[in-house]
Coordinates of C-alpha atoms in Angstrom, one line a residue:
X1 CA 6.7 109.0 64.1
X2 CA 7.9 107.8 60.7
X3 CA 5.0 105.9 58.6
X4 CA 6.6 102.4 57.4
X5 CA 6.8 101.7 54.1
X6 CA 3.7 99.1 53.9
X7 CA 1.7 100.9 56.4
X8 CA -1.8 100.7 54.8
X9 CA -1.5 97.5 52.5
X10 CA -4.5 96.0 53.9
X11 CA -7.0 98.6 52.8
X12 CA -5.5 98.1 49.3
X13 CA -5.7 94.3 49.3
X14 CA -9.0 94.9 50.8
X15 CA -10.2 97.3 48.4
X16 CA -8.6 95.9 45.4
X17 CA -9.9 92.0 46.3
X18 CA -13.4 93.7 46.8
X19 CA -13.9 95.8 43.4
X20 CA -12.2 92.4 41.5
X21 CA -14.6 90.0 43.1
X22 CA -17.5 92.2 42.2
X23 CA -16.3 92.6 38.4
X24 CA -18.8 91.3 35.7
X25 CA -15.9 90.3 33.5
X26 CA -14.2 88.1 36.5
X27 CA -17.5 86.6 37.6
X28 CA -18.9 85.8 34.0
X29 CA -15.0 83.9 33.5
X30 CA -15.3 82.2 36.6
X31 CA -19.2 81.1 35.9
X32 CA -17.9 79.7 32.5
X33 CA -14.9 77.7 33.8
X34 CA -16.7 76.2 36.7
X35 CA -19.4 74.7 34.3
X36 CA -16.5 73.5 32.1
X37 CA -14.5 72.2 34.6
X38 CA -18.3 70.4 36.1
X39 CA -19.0 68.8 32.9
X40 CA -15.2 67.8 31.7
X41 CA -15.3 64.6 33.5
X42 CA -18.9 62.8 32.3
X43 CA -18.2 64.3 28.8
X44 CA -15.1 62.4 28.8
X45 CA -16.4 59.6 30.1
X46 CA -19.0 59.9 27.5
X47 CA -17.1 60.3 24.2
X48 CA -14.7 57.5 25.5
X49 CA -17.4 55.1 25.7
X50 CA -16.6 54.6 29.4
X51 CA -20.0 54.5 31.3
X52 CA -20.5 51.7 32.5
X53 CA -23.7 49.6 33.1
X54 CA -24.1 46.4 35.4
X55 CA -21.9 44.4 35.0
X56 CA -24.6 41.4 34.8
X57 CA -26.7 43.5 31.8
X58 CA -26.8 41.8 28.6
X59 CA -24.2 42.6 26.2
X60 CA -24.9 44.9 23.2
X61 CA -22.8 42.2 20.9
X62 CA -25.4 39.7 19.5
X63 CA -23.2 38.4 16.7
X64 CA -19.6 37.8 16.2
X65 CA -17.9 36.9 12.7
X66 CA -15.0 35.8 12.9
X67 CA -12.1 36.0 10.4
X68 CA -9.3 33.7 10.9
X69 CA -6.6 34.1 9.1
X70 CA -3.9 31.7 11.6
X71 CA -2.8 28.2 11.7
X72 CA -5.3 27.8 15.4
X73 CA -8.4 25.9 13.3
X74 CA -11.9 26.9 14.8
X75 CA -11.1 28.6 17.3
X76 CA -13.3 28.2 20.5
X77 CA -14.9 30.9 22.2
X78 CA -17.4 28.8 24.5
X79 CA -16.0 29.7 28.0
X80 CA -16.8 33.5 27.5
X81 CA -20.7 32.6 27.3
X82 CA -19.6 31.5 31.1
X83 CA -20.7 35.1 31.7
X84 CA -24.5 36.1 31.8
X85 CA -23.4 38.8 29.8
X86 CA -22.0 37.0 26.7
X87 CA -24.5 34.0 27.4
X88 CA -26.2 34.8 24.0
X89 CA -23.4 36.3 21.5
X90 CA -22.8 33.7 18.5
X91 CA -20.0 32.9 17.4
X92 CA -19.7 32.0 13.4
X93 CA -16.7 31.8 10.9
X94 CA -16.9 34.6 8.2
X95 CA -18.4 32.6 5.4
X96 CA -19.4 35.9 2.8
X97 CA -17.1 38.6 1.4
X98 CA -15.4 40.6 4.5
X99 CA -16.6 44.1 2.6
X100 CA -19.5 43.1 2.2
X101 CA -19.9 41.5 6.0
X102 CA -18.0 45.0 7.3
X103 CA -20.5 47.1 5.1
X104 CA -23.8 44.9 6.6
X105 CA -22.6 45.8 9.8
X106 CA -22.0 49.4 9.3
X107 CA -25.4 49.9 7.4
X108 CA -28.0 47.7 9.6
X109 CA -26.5 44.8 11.2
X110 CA -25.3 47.0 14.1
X111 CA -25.2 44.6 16.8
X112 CA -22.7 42.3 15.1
X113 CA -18.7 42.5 15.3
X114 CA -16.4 41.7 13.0
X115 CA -13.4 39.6 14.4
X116 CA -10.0 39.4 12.3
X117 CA -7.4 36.9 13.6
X118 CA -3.8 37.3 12.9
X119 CA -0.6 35.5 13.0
X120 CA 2.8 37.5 13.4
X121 CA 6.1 37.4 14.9
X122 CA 5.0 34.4 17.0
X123 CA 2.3 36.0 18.2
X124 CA -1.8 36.7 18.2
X125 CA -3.8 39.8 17.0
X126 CA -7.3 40.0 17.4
X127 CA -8.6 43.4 15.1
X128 CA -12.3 44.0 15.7
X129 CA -14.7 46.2 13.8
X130 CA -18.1 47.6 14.8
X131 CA -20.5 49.9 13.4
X132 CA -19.5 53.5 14.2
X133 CA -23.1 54.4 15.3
X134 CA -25.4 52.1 17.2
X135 CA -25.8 50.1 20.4
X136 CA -22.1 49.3 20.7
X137 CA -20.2 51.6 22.3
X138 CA -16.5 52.2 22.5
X139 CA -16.4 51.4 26.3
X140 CA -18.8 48.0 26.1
X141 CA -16.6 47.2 22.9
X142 CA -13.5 47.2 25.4
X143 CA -14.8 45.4 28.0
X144 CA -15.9 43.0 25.2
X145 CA -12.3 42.4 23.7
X146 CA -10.8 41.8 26.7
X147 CA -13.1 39.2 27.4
X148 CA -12.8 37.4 23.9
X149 CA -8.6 37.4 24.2
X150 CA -9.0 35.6 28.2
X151 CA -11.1 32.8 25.8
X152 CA -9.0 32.7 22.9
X153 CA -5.9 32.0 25.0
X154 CA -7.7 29.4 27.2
X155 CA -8.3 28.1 24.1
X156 CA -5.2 28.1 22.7
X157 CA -3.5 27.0 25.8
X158 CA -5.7 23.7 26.2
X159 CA -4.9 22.7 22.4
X160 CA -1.5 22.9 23.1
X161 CA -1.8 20.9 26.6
X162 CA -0.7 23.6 28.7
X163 CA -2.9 24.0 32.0
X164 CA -3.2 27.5 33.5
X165 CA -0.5 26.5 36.6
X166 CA 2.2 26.0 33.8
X167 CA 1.0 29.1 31.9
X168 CA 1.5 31.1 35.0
X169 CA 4.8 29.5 36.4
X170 CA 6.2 30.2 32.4
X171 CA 4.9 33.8 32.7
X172 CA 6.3 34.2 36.3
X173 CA 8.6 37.6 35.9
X174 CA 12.7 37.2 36.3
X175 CA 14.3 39.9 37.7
X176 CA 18.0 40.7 37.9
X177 CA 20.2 43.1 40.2
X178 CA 23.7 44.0 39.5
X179 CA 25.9 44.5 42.1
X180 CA 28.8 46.9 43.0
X181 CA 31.8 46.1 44.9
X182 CA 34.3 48.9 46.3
X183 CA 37.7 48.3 46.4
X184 CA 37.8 46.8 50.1
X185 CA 34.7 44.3 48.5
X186 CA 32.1 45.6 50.6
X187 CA 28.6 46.4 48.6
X188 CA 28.1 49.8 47.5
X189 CA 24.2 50.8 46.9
X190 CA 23.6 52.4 43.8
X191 CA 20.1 54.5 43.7
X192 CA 18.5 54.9 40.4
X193 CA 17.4 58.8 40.9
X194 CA 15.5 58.3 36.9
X195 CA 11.7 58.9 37.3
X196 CA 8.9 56.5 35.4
X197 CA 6.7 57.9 32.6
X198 CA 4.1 58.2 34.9
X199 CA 6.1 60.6 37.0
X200 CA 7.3 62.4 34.3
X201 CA 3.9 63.4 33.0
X202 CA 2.8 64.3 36.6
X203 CA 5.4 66.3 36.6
X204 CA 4.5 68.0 33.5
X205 CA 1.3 68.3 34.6
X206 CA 1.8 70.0 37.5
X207 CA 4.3 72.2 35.7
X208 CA 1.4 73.2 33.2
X209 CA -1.1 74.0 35.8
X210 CA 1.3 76.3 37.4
X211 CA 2.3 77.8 34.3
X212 CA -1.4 78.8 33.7
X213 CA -2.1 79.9 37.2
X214 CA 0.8 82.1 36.6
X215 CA -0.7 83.5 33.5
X216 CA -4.1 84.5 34.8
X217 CA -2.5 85.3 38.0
X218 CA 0.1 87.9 36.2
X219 CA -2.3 89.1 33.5
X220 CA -4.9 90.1 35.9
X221 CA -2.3 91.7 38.2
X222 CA -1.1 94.1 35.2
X223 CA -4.2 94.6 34.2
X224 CA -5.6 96.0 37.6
X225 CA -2.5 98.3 37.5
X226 CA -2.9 99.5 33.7
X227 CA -7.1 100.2 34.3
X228 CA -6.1 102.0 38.1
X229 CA -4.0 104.3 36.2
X230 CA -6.3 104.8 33.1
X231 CA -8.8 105.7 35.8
X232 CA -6.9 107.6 38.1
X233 CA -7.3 106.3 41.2
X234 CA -4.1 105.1 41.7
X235 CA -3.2 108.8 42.3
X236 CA -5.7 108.9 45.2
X237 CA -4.9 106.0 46.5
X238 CA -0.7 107.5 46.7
X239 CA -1.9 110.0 48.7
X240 CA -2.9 107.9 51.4
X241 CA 0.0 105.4 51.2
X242 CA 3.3 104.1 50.2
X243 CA 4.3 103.0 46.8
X244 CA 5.2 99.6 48.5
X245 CA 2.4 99.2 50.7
X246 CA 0.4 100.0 47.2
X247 CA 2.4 97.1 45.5
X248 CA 2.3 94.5 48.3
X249 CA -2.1 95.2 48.5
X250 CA -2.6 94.9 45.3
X251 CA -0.2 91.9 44.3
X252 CA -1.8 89.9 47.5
X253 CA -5.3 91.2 46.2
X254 CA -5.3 89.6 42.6
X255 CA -3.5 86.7 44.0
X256 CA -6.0 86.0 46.4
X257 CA -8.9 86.0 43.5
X258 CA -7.1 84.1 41.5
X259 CA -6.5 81.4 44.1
X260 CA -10.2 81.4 45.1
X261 CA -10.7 80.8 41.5
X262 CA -8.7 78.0 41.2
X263 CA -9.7 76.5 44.7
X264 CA -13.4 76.6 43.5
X265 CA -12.6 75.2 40.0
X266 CA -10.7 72.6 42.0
X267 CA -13.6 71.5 43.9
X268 CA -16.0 71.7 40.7
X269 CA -13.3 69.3 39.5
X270 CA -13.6 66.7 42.4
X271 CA -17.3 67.2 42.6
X272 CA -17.2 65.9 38.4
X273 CA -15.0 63.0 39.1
X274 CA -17.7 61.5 41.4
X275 CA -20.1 62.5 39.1
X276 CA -18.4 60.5 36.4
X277 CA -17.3 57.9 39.3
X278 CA -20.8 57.3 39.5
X279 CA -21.8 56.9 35.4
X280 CA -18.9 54.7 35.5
X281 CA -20.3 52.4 37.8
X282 CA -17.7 52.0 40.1
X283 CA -18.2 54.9 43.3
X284 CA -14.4 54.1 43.7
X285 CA -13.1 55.2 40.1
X286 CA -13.6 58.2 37.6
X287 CA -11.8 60.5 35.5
X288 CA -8.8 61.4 38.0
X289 CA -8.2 57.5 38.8
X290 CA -7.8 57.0 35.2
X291 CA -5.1 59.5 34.5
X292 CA -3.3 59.6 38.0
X293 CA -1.9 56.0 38.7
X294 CA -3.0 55.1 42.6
X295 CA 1.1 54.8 43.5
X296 CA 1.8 58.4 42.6
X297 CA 2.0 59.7 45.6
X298 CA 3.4 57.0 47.7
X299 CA 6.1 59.5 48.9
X300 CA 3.8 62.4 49.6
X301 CA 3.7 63.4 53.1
X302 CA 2.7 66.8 55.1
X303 CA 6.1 68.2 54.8
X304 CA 6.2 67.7 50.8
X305 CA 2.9 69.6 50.6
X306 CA 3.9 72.2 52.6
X307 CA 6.8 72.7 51.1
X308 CA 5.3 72.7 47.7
X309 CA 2.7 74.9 48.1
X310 CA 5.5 77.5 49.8
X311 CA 7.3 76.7 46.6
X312 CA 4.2 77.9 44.1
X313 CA 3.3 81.0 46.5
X314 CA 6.6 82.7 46.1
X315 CA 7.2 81.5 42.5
X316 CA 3.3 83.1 42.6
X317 CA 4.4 86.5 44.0
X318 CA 7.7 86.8 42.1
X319 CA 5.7 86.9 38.9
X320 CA 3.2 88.7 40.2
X321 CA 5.3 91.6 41.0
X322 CA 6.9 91.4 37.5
X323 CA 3.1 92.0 36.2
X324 CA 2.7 94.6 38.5
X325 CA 5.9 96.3 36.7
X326 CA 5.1 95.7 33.4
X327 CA 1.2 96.8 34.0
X328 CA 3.0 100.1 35.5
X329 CA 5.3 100.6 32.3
X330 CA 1.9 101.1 30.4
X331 CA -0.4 104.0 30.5
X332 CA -3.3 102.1 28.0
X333 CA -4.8 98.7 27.8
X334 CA -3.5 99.0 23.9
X335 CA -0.3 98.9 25.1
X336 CA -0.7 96.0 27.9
X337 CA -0.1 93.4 25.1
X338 CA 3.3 94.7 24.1
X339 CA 4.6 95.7 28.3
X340 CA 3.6 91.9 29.1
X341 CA 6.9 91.5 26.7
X342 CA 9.9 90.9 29.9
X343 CA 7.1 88.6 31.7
X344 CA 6.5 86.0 28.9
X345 CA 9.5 86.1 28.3
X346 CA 11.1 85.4 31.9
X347 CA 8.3 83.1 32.6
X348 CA 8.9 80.8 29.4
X349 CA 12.3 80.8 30.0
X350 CA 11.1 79.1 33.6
X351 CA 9.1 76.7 31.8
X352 CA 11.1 75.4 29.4
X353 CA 14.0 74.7 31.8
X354 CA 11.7 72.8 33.8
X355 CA 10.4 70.8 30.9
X356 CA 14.4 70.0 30.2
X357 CA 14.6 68.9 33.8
X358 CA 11.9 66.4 33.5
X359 CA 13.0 65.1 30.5
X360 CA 16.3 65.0 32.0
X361 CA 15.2 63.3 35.0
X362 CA 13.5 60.4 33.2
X363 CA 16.4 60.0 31.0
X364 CA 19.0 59.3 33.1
X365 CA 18.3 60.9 36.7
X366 CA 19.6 63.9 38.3
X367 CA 22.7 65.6 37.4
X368 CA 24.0 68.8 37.5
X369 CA 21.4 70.6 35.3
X370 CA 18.3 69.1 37.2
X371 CA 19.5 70.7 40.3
X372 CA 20.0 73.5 38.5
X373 CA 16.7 73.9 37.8
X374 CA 15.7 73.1 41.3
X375 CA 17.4 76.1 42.6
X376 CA 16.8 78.4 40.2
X377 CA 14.3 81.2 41.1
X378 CA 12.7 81.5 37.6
X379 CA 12.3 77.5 37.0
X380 CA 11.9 76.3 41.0
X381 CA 8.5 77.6 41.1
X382 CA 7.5 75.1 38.2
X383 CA 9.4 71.9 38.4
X384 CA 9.9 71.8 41.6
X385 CA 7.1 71.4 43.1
X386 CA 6.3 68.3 41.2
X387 CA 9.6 66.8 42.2
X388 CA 9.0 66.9 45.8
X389 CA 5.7 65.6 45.8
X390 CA 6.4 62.3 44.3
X391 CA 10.0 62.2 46.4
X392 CA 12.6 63.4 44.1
X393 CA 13.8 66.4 45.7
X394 CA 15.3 66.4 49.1
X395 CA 15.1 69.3 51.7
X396 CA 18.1 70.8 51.3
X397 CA 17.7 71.5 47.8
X398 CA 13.6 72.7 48.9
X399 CA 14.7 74.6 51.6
X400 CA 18.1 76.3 49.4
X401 CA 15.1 77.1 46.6
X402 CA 12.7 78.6 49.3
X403 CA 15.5 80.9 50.2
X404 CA 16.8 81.8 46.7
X405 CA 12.7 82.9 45.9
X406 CA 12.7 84.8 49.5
X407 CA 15.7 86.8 48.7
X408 CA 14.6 87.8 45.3
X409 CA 11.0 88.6 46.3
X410 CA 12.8 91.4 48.9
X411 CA 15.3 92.7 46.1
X412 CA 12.1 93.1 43.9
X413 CA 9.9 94.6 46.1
X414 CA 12.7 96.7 46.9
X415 CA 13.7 97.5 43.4
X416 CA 9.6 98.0 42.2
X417 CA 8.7 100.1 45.3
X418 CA 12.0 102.7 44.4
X419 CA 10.7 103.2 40.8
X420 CA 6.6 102.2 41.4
X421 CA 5.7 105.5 42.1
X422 CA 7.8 107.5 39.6
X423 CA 6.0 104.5 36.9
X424 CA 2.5 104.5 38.2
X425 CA 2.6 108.1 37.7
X426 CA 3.7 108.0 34.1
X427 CA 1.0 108.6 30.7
X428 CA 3.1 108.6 27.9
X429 CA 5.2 106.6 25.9
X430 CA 5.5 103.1 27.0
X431 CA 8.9 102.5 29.3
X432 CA 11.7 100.4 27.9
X433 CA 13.0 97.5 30.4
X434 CA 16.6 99.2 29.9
X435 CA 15.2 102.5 31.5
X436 CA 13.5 101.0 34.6
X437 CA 17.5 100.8 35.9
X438 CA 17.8 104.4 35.3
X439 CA 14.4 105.6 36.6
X440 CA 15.9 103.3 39.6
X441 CA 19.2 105.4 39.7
X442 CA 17.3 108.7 39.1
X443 CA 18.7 109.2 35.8
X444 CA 15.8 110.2 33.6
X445 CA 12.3 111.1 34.5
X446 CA 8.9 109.7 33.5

């Protein structure tokens, strides 16, 4: 009975996922960005200033000097001691030299603020300066500000008679829709395909996380193949199977501890946010909130994910095959660098056409190029995923993508398995991408 081609991939994914996870080099990495990844989140909070105390603890401000410099005369700022937090910060007009003032402050006064008041273009500007060390921190300073410009327009509001009805019916928001008539005069609906900043930077996020999965995905992958050789065991390991079965265990393998990797780091992630959720005072917020607005993923559903995740494990296995090719052009580790050439190169070229279609995409919507870039194999994996998750991308362009990554995952497992053997087999100079067509017509030898 014939043996099939990828008869015994499982004892090389086996094999290959086992001697990875029990590397010193992959478990000493992994150590080092889980305690990153655990402490990003209440360091941020941190250096921001952002944890929170009670919101009923006295404020750090004892002192406010205030330096007004409009036509509003002394101004009032009486309603913010409302608060039991403000109920002891004084208010006085700057009286002394403002350097001198700002340098007090810097040098011992600490617990005092310095608050400029501006007139410009019809409009307020409150400037405040603190000491850069002491009790006052950049969070309780925010907090702070935002409390001083609710009394200062109060303020301003009641000098000028204006209640806080009127103030809101004058800041009520107008909004205007123009409509489009065909030629019969029946409505035609117009839909604005153009994606918010927000969107665009998830986007781009998700686009850079991929691109660095990718990376340490693809570089272990070639790696694995380049040390095999060095040692030899690839030859033993050809004895017992086919050069595709050999691709398809190992490729699975690396991807497999990359992705526990990443899951793990994930999790080290969530488990920071409520770590930070919790400095912050609030069990609902932290880090993540902060940066990922809560109507993000209003259009997310279980087919999106699905789809998406489809979307990033072939765009996953496409490049990890390429790394598995390269690695195989190589015979050192010296030499890795300069093989690794065709896979940077193929998978910038991806990136950077998905960066063009986000841009695009918040620009002026979706056009020709933007589906483009949807449906192509090298750039789908990146922006594409993205796209669908906040609603941008319909099936049919998913499902035409999905099939486009399908086909050219069989064509190069097709191609790599013809010439895998011939390469894996090869210790001396390193191969050219020109000659991997020839070694895959049988025109020179390696």
């Amino acid at each position: 009975m014939k043996k099939s081609s990828v008869s015994g991939w499982r004892d090389v994914f086996s094999f290959t996922l086992r001697e990875t996870l029990k590397n010193k080099a992959y478990q000493i990495s992994f150590l080092i960005m889980a305690l990153l990844a655990l402490v990003s989140m209440p360091l941020v909070q941190y250096l921001t200033g952002n944890i929170a105390t009670d919101s009923e603890e006295i404020s750090a401000v004892k002192m406010v000097y205030i330096h007004n410099l409009t036509t509003v005369t002394e101004p009032d700022f009486t309603s913010l001691k409302e608060e039991a937090a403000y109920r002891d910060v004084q208010f006085v007009n700057l009286t002394e030299d403002y350097d001198t003032v700002a340098k007090r402050i810097q040098e011992t006064e600490d617990t005092s603020v310095l608050l400029t008041i501006t007139e410009a273009n019809g409009g307020y500007q409150l400037h405040f300066e603190k000491a850069a060390k002491g009790p006052v921190k950049d969070g309780a300073m925010s907090a702070f500000a935002d409390k001083v410009y609710t009394a200062f327009d109060k303020y301003r509001l009641s000098q000028a008679g204006v209640t806080e009805e009127q103030n809101n019916i004058l800041h009520t928001r107008t909004e205007g829709k123009t409509l489009r008539l065909d030629a019969s005069g029946n409505l035609t609906e117009e839909k604005n395909s153009a994606i918010s900043m927000n969107e665009y930077w998830f986007i781009y996020g998700i686009l850079f996380v991929l691109m660095m999965v990718t990376i340490m995905a693809s570089s272990q992958v070639a790696s694995s193949v380049v040390t095999e050789k060095a040692n030899r065991v690839v030859e033993y390991l050809l004895i017992s199977v086919r050069p595709l079965a050999l691709m398809v265990g190992k490729v699975l393998a690396m991807l497999s501890a990359v992705l526990i990797q990443i899951i793990s780091l994930l999790l080290v992630v969530f488990v920071s946010n409520r770590i930070s959720a919790v400095l912050a005072g609030d069990p609902q917020a932290g880090g993540i909130s902060q940066l990922v607005p809560a109507n993000i993923f209003e259009n997310m559903n279980i087919i999106n994910l699905i789809l998406g995740l489809i979307l990033i494990a072939l765009g996953l296995i496409f490049y990890a095959v390429l790394a598995g090719l390269a690695g195989a052009t190589v015979s050192k580790m010296e030499e890795l660098n300069e093989g690794m050439t065709m896979l940077t190169l193929t998978s910038m070229v991806g990136v950077y056409i998905g960066i063009i279609a986000a841009n695009m995409l918040m620009g002026s919507g979706s056009n020709g190029f933007v589906t483009f870039a949807f449906l192509f194999p090298l750039s789908s994996p990146f922006i594409l995923p993205g796209a669908i998750l906040i609603g941008k991308a319909n099936y049919i362009i998913a499902g035409g993508a999905i099939l486009l990554l399908i086909l050219l995952n069989i064509v190069m497992f097709k191609f790599v398995a013809g010439i895998y053997e011939t390469l894996i087999l090869h210790n001396g100079n390193r191969i050219k991408p020109k000659d991997l067509f020839k070694l895959g017509k049988g025109g020179i030898k390696a």
